[in-house]
Amino acid sequence: MSRFTRPSVQSWLKNIRLSVQARFSSKTRVSSSAAVSPETRGVSVEPTNAVVDFAEVESDIRAILVRKGYDNGNIGPLLVRLAWHCAGTFDANDGSGGSNGARMRFIPEAGDPANAGLDVARNFLEPIKRKHEHLSYADLWTFAGVVAVHALGGPRAPWKPGREDLPALPDTEQENKASASKCPAKHAIPNGRLPDAALGAAHLRAIFYRMGFGDREIVALSGAHCLGMCHVDRSGYDGVWTHTPNEFSNKFFKELLESKWRKRDWDDWTGPEQYMDETEILMMLPTDMALVWDQDFKVFVEEYAQNQDKFFEDFSAAFAKLLELGVPRA
């Protein structure tokens, strides 16, 4: 099929890196007292009752966000994905799954195709875990997502510690790697609980309703696709959702409504079905397009495209709810 010359996405990404780094480097290298909620200071984390200084943890997370040469120069979007995926296995029917336990250190969750590339995120955070020995992986991963959203210009989602890690099995030296041993059978969660980007509205509802979310929350959480990009070697998809992939905003919804989308039909494209804008720089997944094809979802897309404050409010509440799934509280 004939087509105009393919633009170089990587060249475009390279051009924005310097401006992105200049914009966010000052935000991500802050003192431990900056932009930290008062309730995160000196919080006791079970079961050791050792005090973890979450102001310092936040400072350490912010200090690693800007990373020259990685994607668009910032690992924040990757940390948001890690937080999302470690919590998104929850099933409200039986209370299984969720962020408690940090099961992604173990098979099968570490090997779930939906989690491809998240070993990179976990390894970025590993030095912080070693520094703060009483901090659980489950708290670190979820807190890193909250910090990343805020550092990239988004809302500060409510968050509190207290998640515990499943113990590493004997002789497992690399528990944070995808090659780790199997999760103890009684704690293992089957793969397939995370969204499949190739499917549509009915699938989104099945996944999110299982966790206890409604349509508004589904759309609000989907707005996190304002951040980051897809990788062919991970999900099979390729490209960015917005022109500002390191900025948390309502631009994902604006692009959905304002751009003209068509199936990617490049001669050299052999990947899964995805949609491109007229410039063939921005892309959308089938689950993204479902948000405008389904009229009940579209109502919220239109609302958030017009009102970023409302999007931030609803995302903050839904993200906080997501990260609490499966966490036992007294």
mmCIF file of C-alpha atoms in Angstrom:
data_model
loop_
_atom_site.group_PDB
_atom_site.id
_atom_site.type_symbol
_atom_site.label_atom_id
_atom_site.label_comp_id
_atom_site.label_asym_id
_atom_site.label_seq_id
_atom_site.Cartn_x
_atom_site.Cartn_y
_atom_site.Cartn_z
ATOM 1 C CA MET A 1 0.000 0.000 0.000
ATOM 2 C CA SER A 2 1.380 3.396 -0.922
ATOM 3 C CA ARG A 3 2.045 5.879 1.847
ATOM 4 C CA PHE A 4 3.994 9.033 2.520
ATOM 5 C CA THR A 5 7.492 8.910 3.979
ATOM 6 C CA ARG A 6 7.542 7.437 7.455
ATOM 7 C CA PRO A 7 8.618 9.999 10.044
ATOM 8 C CA SER A 8 11.312 8.949 12.468
ATOM 9 C CA VAL A 9 9.711 8.612 15.888
ATOM 10 C CA GLN A 10 13.098 8.140 17.485
ATOM 11 C CA SER A 11 14.399 11.348 15.874
ATOM 12 C CA TRP A 12 11.388 13.215 17.185
ATOM 13 C CA LEU A 13 11.880 11.763 20.667
ATOM 14 C CA LYS A 14 15.536 12.773 20.614
ATOM 15 C CA ASN A 15 14.558 16.345 19.792
ATOM 16 C CA ILE A 16 12.316 16.657 22.840
ATOM 17 C CA ARG A 17 14.698 15.063 25.346
ATOM 18 C CA LEU A 18 16.740 18.176 26.048
ATOM 19 C CA SER A 19 13.691 20.322 26.721
ATOM 20 C CA VAL A 20 12.097 17.603 28.850
ATOM 21 C CA GLN A 21 15.243 17.137 30.915
ATOM 22 C CA ALA A 22 15.606 20.872 31.422
ATOM 23 C CA ARG A 23 11.989 21.117 32.545
ATOM 24 C CA PHE A 24 12.018 18.248 35.027
ATOM 25 C CA SER A 25 15.592 17.929 36.258
ATOM 26 C CA SER A 26 15.092 20.644 38.846
ATOM 27 C CA LYS A 27 11.901 18.949 40.014
ATOM 28 C CA THR A 28 13.419 15.525 40.388
ATOM 29 C CA ARG A 29 16.535 16.502 42.299
ATOM 30 C CA VAL A 30 14.994 18.018 45.367
ATOM 31 C CA SER A 31 15.757 17.923 49.040
ATOM 32 C CA SER A 32 13.965 15.351 51.159
ATOM 33 C CA SER A 33 11.631 18.012 52.507
ATOM 34 C CA ALA A 34 10.303 19.143 49.129
ATOM 35 C CA ALA A 35 6.851 18.143 47.850
ATOM 36 C CA VAL A 36 6.458 15.452 50.491
ATOM 37 C CA SER A 37 3.142 14.965 52.228
ATOM 38 C CA PRO A 38 3.478 15.437 56.020
ATOM 39 C CA GLU A 39 1.923 12.031 56.681
ATOM 40 C CA THR A 40 4.823 10.261 54.931
ATOM 41 C CA ARG A 41 7.419 11.382 57.469
ATOM 42 C CA GLY A 42 8.660 8.791 59.957
ATOM 43 C CA VAL A 43 5.965 6.226 59.254
ATOM 44 C CA SER A 44 6.198 2.849 60.966
ATOM 45 C CA VAL A 45 6.156 -0.067 58.550
ATOM 46 C CA GLU A 46 5.027 -3.525 59.620
ATOM 47 C CA PRO A 47 6.113 -6.141 60.502
ATOM 48 C CA THR A 48 9.446 -4.816 61.760
ATOM 49 C CA ASN A 49 8.060 -1.603 63.247
ATOM 50 C CA ALA A 50 11.256 0.030 61.989
ATOM 51 C CA VAL A 51 10.807 3.659 61.038
ATOM 52 C CA VAL A 52 11.172 4.428 57.341
ATOM 53 C CA ASP A 53 11.797 8.051 56.432
ATOM 54 C CA PHE A 54 9.486 8.405 53.444
ATOM 55 C CA ALA A 55 10.603 11.987 52.883
ATOM 56 C CA GLU A 56 14.058 10.603 52.193
ATOM 57 C CA VAL A 57 12.651 7.749 50.105
ATOM 58 C CA GLU A 58 10.763 10.263 47.992
ATOM 59 C CA SER A 59 13.876 12.357 47.515
ATOM 60 C CA ASP A 60 15.749 9.246 46.404
ATOM 61 C CA ILE A 61 13.011 8.349 43.915
ATOM 62 C CA ARG A 62 12.907 11.844 42.472
ATOM 63 C CA ALA A 63 16.687 11.846 42.131
ATOM 64 C CA ILE A 64 16.625 8.906 39.687
ATOM 65 C CA LEU A 65 13.732 10.005 37.469
ATOM 66 C CA VAL A 66 15.716 11.938 34.892
ATOM 67 C CA ARG A 67 17.804 9.381 33.019
ATOM 68 C CA LYS A 68 19.611 10.397 29.865
ATOM 69 C CA GLY A 69 19.191 7.922 27.061
ATOM 70 C CA TYR A 70 16.194 6.066 28.482
ATOM 71 C CA ASP A 71 13.121 6.496 26.286
ATOM 72 C CA ASN A 72 12.283 10.195 26.520
ATOM 73 C CA GLY A 73 14.824 10.964 29.232
ATOM 74 C CA ASN A 74 12.679 10.092 32.251
ATOM 75 C CA ILE A 75 11.825 6.781 33.939
ATOM 76 C CA GLY A 76 8.769 8.199 35.723
ATOM 77 C CA PRO A 77 6.256 6.727 33.247
ATOM 78 C CA LEU A 78 7.833 3.300 33.688
ATOM 79 C CA LEU A 79 7.481 3.557 37.478
ATOM 80 C CA VAL A 80 3.799 4.456 37.099
ATOM 81 C CA ARG A 81 3.329 1.321 35.006
ATOM 82 C CA LEU A 82 5.100 -0.770 37.656
ATOM 83 C CA ALA A 83 2.816 0.553 40.399
ATOM 84 C CA TRP A 84 -0.249 -0.031 38.253
ATOM 85 C CA HIS A 85 0.638 -3.578 37.288
ATOM 86 C CA CYS A 86 1.656 -4.747 40.737
ATOM 87 C CA ALA A 87 -1.784 -3.737 42.032
ATOM 88 C CA GLY A 88 -3.922 -4.548 38.987
ATOM 89 C CA THR A 89 -4.123 -8.287 39.668
ATOM 90 C CA PHE A 90 -6.714 -7.847 42.420
ATOM 91 C CA ASP A 91 -9.934 -9.844 42.323
ATOM 92 C CA ALA A 92 -12.684 -8.476 44.554
ATOM 93 C CA ASN A 93 -14.536 -11.788 44.337
ATOM 94 C CA ASP A 94 -12.050 -13.605 46.545
ATOM 95 C CA GLY A 95 -9.706 -10.850 47.720
ATOM 96 C CA SER A 96 -6.703 -12.327 45.940
ATOM 97 C CA GLY A 97 -3.986 -10.357 44.180
ATOM 98 C CA GLY A 98 -3.218 -6.670 44.557
ATOM 99 C CA SER A 99 -0.076 -4.830 45.573
ATOM 100 C CA ASN A 100 0.511 -6.566 48.899
ATOM 101 C CA GLY A 101 3.189 -9.246 48.677
ATOM 102 C CA ALA A 102 5.204 -7.833 45.766
ATOM 103 C CA ARG A 103 4.560 -11.027 43.808
ATOM 104 C CA MET A 104 6.200 -9.653 40.693
ATOM 105 C CA ARG A 105 9.505 -10.775 42.185
ATOM 106 C CA PHE A 106 8.381 -14.332 41.482
ATOM 107 C CA ILE A 107 7.127 -16.548 38.693
ATOM 108 C CA PRO A 108 4.442 -16.583 37.340
ATOM 109 C CA GLU A 109 3.823 -12.824 37.736
ATOM 110 C CA ALA A 110 7.373 -11.834 36.775
ATOM 111 C CA GLY A 111 6.933 -13.750 33.539
ATOM 112 C CA ASP A 112 3.490 -12.432 32.644
ATOM 113 C CA PRO A 113 3.773 -10.998 29.085
ATOM 114 C CA ALA A 114 1.790 -7.982 30.323
ATOM 115 C CA ASN A 115 4.704 -7.212 32.663
ATOM 116 C CA ALA A 116 7.403 -7.349 29.995
ATOM 117 C CA GLY A 117 10.045 -4.701 30.685
ATOM 118 C CA LEU A 118 9.050 -4.093 34.292
ATOM 119 C CA ASP A 119 12.198 -5.857 35.455
ATOM 120 C CA VAL A 120 13.890 -2.677 34.196
ATOM 121 C CA ALA A 121 11.752 -0.572 36.538
ATOM 122 C CA ARG A 122 12.379 -2.881 39.479
ATOM 123 C CA ASN A 123 16.116 -2.772 38.874
ATOM 124 C CA PHE A 124 16.092 1.040 38.756
ATOM 125 C CA LEU A 125 14.531 0.991 42.233
ATOM 126 C CA GLU A 126 16.762 -1.709 43.675
ATOM 127 C CA PRO A 127 19.454 0.670 45.049
ATOM 128 C CA ILE A 128 16.737 2.538 46.960
ATOM 129 C CA LYS A 129 15.488 -0.731 48.424
ATOM 130 C CA ARG A 130 19.006 -1.631 49.554
ATOM 131 C CA LYS A 131 19.456 1.797 51.134
ATOM 132 C CA HIS A 132 16.161 1.583 53.043
ATOM 133 C CA GLU A 133 16.346 -1.993 54.289
ATOM 134 C CA HIS A 134 13.081 -1.883 56.245
ATOM 135 C CA LEU A 135 11.103 -0.619 53.245
ATOM 136 C CA SER A 136 9.076 -3.357 51.566
ATOM 137 C CA TYR A 137 9.178 -3.794 47.798
ATOM 138 C CA ALA A 138 5.395 -3.512 47.738
ATOM 139 C CA ASP A 139 5.509 -0.110 49.427
ATOM 140 C CA LEU A 140 8.438 1.046 47.302
ATOM 141 C CA TRP A 141 6.854 0.131 43.989
ATOM 142 C CA THR A 142 3.504 1.747 44.758
ATOM 143 C CA PHE A 143 5.029 4.822 46.363
ATOM 144 C CA ALA A 144 7.335 5.280 43.374
ATOM 145 C CA GLY A 145 4.278 5.455 41.116
ATOM 146 C CA VAL A 146 2.666 8.109 43.299
ATOM 147 C CA VAL A 147 5.860 10.158 43.409
ATOM 148 C CA ALA A 148 6.383 9.843 39.649
ATOM 149 C CA VAL A 149 2.894 11.086 38.782
ATOM 150 C CA HIS A 150 3.360 14.096 41.055
ATOM 151 C CA ALA A 151 6.893 14.825 39.810
ATOM 152 C CA LEU A 152 5.660 14.821 36.208
ATOM 153 C CA GLY A 153 3.054 17.473 36.937
ATOM 154 C CA GLY A 154 0.123 15.334 38.024
ATOM 155 C CA PRO A 155 -1.912 15.175 41.231
ATOM 156 C CA ARG A 156 -0.610 13.874 44.542
ATOM 157 C CA ALA A 157 -2.569 10.668 45.112
ATOM 158 C CA PRO A 158 -3.224 9.700 48.748
ATOM 159 C CA TRP A 159 -0.953 6.842 49.806
ATOM 160 C CA LYS A 160 0.056 5.129 53.016
ATOM 161 C CA PRO A 161 2.581 2.384 53.786
ATOM 162 C CA GLY A 162 2.081 -0.971 55.427
ATOM 163 C CA ARG A 163 2.356 -3.460 52.553
ATOM 164 C CA GLU A 164 4.353 -6.576 53.288
ATOM 165 C CA ASP A 165 6.477 -8.697 50.954
ATOM 166 C CA LEU A 166 6.093 -12.399 50.555
ATOM 167 C CA PRO A 167 9.326 -13.948 51.856
ATOM 168 C CA ALA A 168 11.922 -15.034 49.329
ATOM 169 C CA LEU A 169 12.132 -18.764 49.007
ATOM 170 C CA PRO A 170 15.323 -20.525 50.200
ATOM 171 C CA ASP A 171 18.325 -20.298 47.882
ATOM 172 C CA THR A 172 16.702 -17.532 45.847
ATOM 173 C CA GLU A 173 19.415 -14.950 45.487
ATOM 174 C CA GLN A 174 17.860 -12.950 42.653
ATOM 175 C CA GLU A 175 14.318 -12.566 43.921
ATOM 176 C CA ASN A 176 13.857 -9.259 42.078
ATOM 177 C CA LYS A 177 14.662 -10.750 38.682
ATOM 178 C CA ALA A 178 12.295 -12.307 36.178
ATOM 179 C CA SER A 179 14.321 -15.509 36.616
ATOM 180 C CA ALA A 180 13.271 -15.797 40.268
ATOM 181 C CA SER A 181 11.782 -18.957 41.719
ATOM 182 C CA LYS A 182 8.104 -19.705 41.692
ATOM 183 C CA CYS A 183 5.784 -17.906 44.063
ATOM 184 C CA PRO A 184 4.555 -20.152 46.906
ATOM 185 C CA ALA A 185 1.510 -21.927 45.528
ATOM 186 C CA LYS A 186 -1.012 -20.547 48.023
ATOM 187 C CA HIS A 187 0.018 -16.981 47.156
ATOM 188 C CA ALA A 188 0.458 -17.352 43.379
ATOM 189 C CA ILE A 189 -1.846 -15.350 41.111
ATOM 190 C CA PRO A 190 -2.533 -16.697 37.606
ATOM 191 C CA ASN A 191 -1.466 -14.554 34.686
ATOM 192 C CA GLY A 192 -4.094 -12.910 32.540
ATOM 193 C CA ARG A 193 -5.601 -10.530 35.083
ATOM 194 C CA LEU A 194 -4.169 -7.363 33.536
ATOM 195 C CA PRO A 195 -5.771 -5.546 30.580
ATOM 196 C CA ASP A 196 -5.114 -6.854 27.065
ATOM 197 C CA ALA A 197 -4.549 -3.840 24.826
ATOM 198 C CA ALA A 198 -5.817 -5.733 21.767
ATOM 199 C CA LEU A 199 -9.376 -5.996 23.098
ATOM 200 C CA GLY A 200 -12.280 -3.616 23.541
ATOM 201 C CA ALA A 201 -14.801 -2.081 25.915
ATOM 202 C CA ALA A 202 -16.304 -5.348 27.168
ATOM 203 C CA HIS A 203 -12.842 -6.581 28.135
ATOM 204 C CA LEU A 204 -12.006 -3.334 29.943
ATOM 205 C CA ARG A 205 -15.178 -3.612 31.973
ATOM 206 C CA ALA A 206 -14.517 -7.263 32.804
ATOM 207 C CA ILE A 207 -11.012 -6.448 34.066
ATOM 208 C CA PHE A 208 -11.870 -3.308 36.004
ATOM 209 C CA TYR A 209 -15.243 -4.413 37.360
ATOM 210 C CA ARG A 210 -13.440 -7.456 38.792
ATOM 211 C CA MET A 211 -11.319 -5.043 40.830
ATOM 212 C CA GLY A 212 -14.317 -2.980 41.918
ATOM 213 C CA PHE A 213 -14.040 0.001 39.563
ATOM 214 C CA GLY A 214 -16.789 1.725 37.575
ATOM 215 C CA ASP A 215 -16.798 3.317 34.140
ATOM 216 C CA ARG A 216 -15.644 6.749 35.312
ATOM 217 C CA GLU A 217 -12.707 5.206 37.136
ATOM 218 C CA ILE A 218 -11.806 3.085 34.103
ATOM 219 C CA VAL A 219 -11.526 6.179 31.938
ATOM 220 C CA ALA A 220 -9.687 8.172 34.610
ATOM 221 C CA LEU A 221 -7.067 5.447 35.103
ATOM 222 C CA SER A 222 -6.692 5.079 31.335
ATOM 223 C CA GLY A 223 -5.643 8.722 31.297
ATOM 224 C CA ALA A 224 -2.232 7.639 32.581
ATOM 225 C CA HIS A 225 -1.497 6.901 28.930
ATOM 226 C CA CYS A 226 -0.612 10.570 28.711
ATOM 227 C CA LEU A 227 2.752 9.277 29.941
ATOM 228 C CA GLY A 228 5.420 7.147 28.332
ATOM 229 C CA MET A 229 5.452 5.014 25.237
ATOM 230 C CA CYS A 230 5.039 1.477 23.935
ATOM 231 C CA HIS A 231 7.978 -0.734 22.960
ATOM 232 C CA VAL A 232 7.907 -3.354 20.226
ATOM 233 C CA ASP A 233 10.191 -5.621 22.248
ATOM 234 C CA ARG A 234 7.838 -5.521 25.254
ATOM 235 C CA SER A 235 4.180 -5.158 24.365
ATOM 236 C CA GLY A 236 4.587 -5.457 20.599
ATOM 237 C CA TYR A 237 3.174 -1.948 20.155
ATOM 238 C CA ASP A 238 5.221 1.069 19.166
ATOM 239 C CA GLY A 239 5.055 4.792 19.800
ATOM 240 C CA VAL A 240 3.835 7.549 22.107
ATOM 241 C CA TRP A 241 0.320 8.675 22.977
ATOM 242 C CA THR A 242 1.055 12.404 23.260
ATOM 243 C CA HIS A 243 3.709 14.904 22.213
ATOM 244 C CA THR A 244 4.651 15.396 25.880
ATOM 245 C CA PRO A 245 5.216 11.860 27.181
ATOM 246 C CA ASN A 246 6.888 13.049 30.389
ATOM 247 C CA GLU A 247 4.079 15.415 31.360
ATOM 248 C CA PHE A 248 1.004 14.271 33.254
ATOM 249 C CA SER A 249 -1.967 16.064 31.709
ATOM 250 C CA ASN A 250 -5.340 15.561 30.030
ATOM 251 C CA LYS A 251 -3.740 15.536 26.573
ATOM 252 C CA PHE A 252 -4.447 11.832 26.091
ATOM 253 C CA PHE A 253 -8.165 12.626 26.074
ATOM 254 C CA LYS A 254 -7.709 15.648 23.830
ATOM 255 C CA GLU A 255 -5.782 13.578 21.302
ATOM 256 C CA LEU A 256 -8.424 10.842 21.350
ATOM 257 C CA LEU A 257 -11.111 13.343 20.434
ATOM 258 C CA GLU A 258 -9.286 15.829 18.225
ATOM 259 C CA SER A 259 -6.929 13.716 16.114
ATOM 260 C CA LYS A 260 -7.993 11.548 13.208
ATOM 261 C CA TRP A 261 -7.060 7.927 13.851
ATOM 262 C CA ARG A 262 -6.616 5.103 11.392
ATOM 263 C CA LYS A 263 -5.118 1.645 11.557
ATOM 264 C CA ARG A 264 -1.370 1.569 11.153
ATOM 265 C CA ASP A 265 -0.691 0.188 7.702
ATOM 266 C CA TRP A 266 2.979 0.865 7.107
ATOM 267 C CA ASP A 267 4.542 -1.566 4.670
ATOM 268 C CA ASP A 268 7.118 -2.608 7.264
ATOM 269 C CA TRP A 269 4.701 -3.000 10.190
ATOM 270 C CA THR A 270 4.064 -6.581 11.260
ATOM 271 C CA GLY A 271 2.999 -5.861 14.843
ATOM 272 C CA PRO A 272 -0.469 -5.997 16.412
ATOM 273 C CA GLU A 273 -3.289 -3.702 15.395
ATOM 274 C CA GLN A 274 -2.763 -0.127 16.564
ATOM 275 C CA TYR A 275 -3.913 3.278 15.412
ATOM 276 C CA MET A 276 -1.898 6.275 14.203
ATOM 277 C CA ASP A 277 -2.714 9.952 13.889
ATOM 278 C CA GLU A 278 -2.321 11.815 10.592
ATOM 279 C CA THR A 279 1.333 12.598 11.299
ATOM 280 C CA GLU A 280 2.044 8.924 12.053
ATOM 281 C CA ILE A 281 3.880 9.982 15.204
ATOM 282 C CA LEU A 282 1.191 9.454 17.834
ATOM 283 C CA MET A 283 -0.498 6.112 18.390
ATOM 284 C CA MET A 284 -3.460 4.615 20.227
ATOM 285 C CA LEU A 285 -4.175 1.052 21.297
ATOM 286 C CA PRO A 286 -7.467 -0.741 20.590
ATOM 287 C CA THR A 287 -8.373 -0.356 24.288
ATOM 288 C CA ASP A 288 -7.737 3.384 23.960
ATOM 289 C CA MET A 289 -10.007 3.667 20.934
ATOM 290 C CA ALA A 290 -12.673 1.758 22.851
ATOM 291 C CA LEU A 291 -12.965 4.770 25.138
ATOM 292 C CA VAL A 292 -14.411 6.849 22.298
ATOM 293 C CA TRP A 293 -16.192 4.057 20.441
ATOM 294 C CA ASP A 294 -18.185 3.154 23.542
ATOM 295 C CA GLN A 295 -20.621 5.993 24.209
ATOM 296 C CA ASP A 296 -20.762 5.445 27.965
ATOM 297 C CA PHE A 297 -16.984 5.744 28.190
ATOM 298 C CA LYS A 298 -16.880 8.660 25.744
ATOM 299 C CA VAL A 299 -18.912 10.862 28.085
ATOM 300 C CA PHE A 300 -16.020 10.823 30.553
ATOM 301 C CA VAL A 301 -13.377 11.236 27.834
ATOM 302 C CA GLU A 302 -15.146 14.426 26.752
ATOM 303 C CA GLU A 303 -15.435 15.645 30.326
ATOM 304 C CA TYR A 304 -11.735 15.120 31.065
ATOM 305 C CA ALA A 305 -10.661 16.657 27.756
ATOM 306 C CA GLN A 306 -12.489 19.818 28.769
ATOM 307 C CA ASN A 307 -11.621 19.831 32.475
ATOM 308 C CA GLN A 308 -8.105 18.821 33.507
ATOM 309 C CA ASP A 309 -8.792 19.629 37.156
ATOM 310 C CA LYS A 310 -11.630 17.110 37.209
ATOM 311 C CA PHE A 311 -9.419 14.519 35.546
ATOM 312 C CA PHE A 312 -6.702 15.075 38.152
ATOM 313 C CA GLU A 313 -9.249 14.791 40.977
ATOM 314 C CA ASP A 314 -10.730 11.555 39.653
ATOM 315 C CA PHE A 315 -7.390 10.029 38.687
ATOM 316 C CA SER A 316 -5.962 10.749 42.131
ATOM 317 C CA ALA A 317 -8.874 8.995 43.841
ATOM 318 C CA ALA A 318 -8.887 6.021 41.458
ATOM 319 C CA PHE A 319 -5.097 5.579 41.566
ATOM 320 C CA ALA A 320 -5.114 5.664 45.368
ATOM 321 C CA LYS A 321 -7.892 3.054 45.365
ATOM 322 C CA LEU A 322 -5.963 0.876 42.911
ATOM 323 C CA LEU A 323 -2.798 0.885 44.994
ATOM 324 C CA GLU A 324 -4.744 -0.127 48.123
ATOM 325 C CA LEU A 325 -6.287 -3.203 46.506
ATOM 326 C CA GLY A 326 -5.391 -6.351 48.412
ATOM 327 C CA VAL A 327 -3.711 -4.489 51.267
ATOM 328 C CA PRO A 328 -4.961 -5.676 54.677
ATOM 329 C CA ARG A 329 -5.742 -2.766 56.970
ATOM 330 C CA ALA A 330 -6.692 -2.982 60.614
#
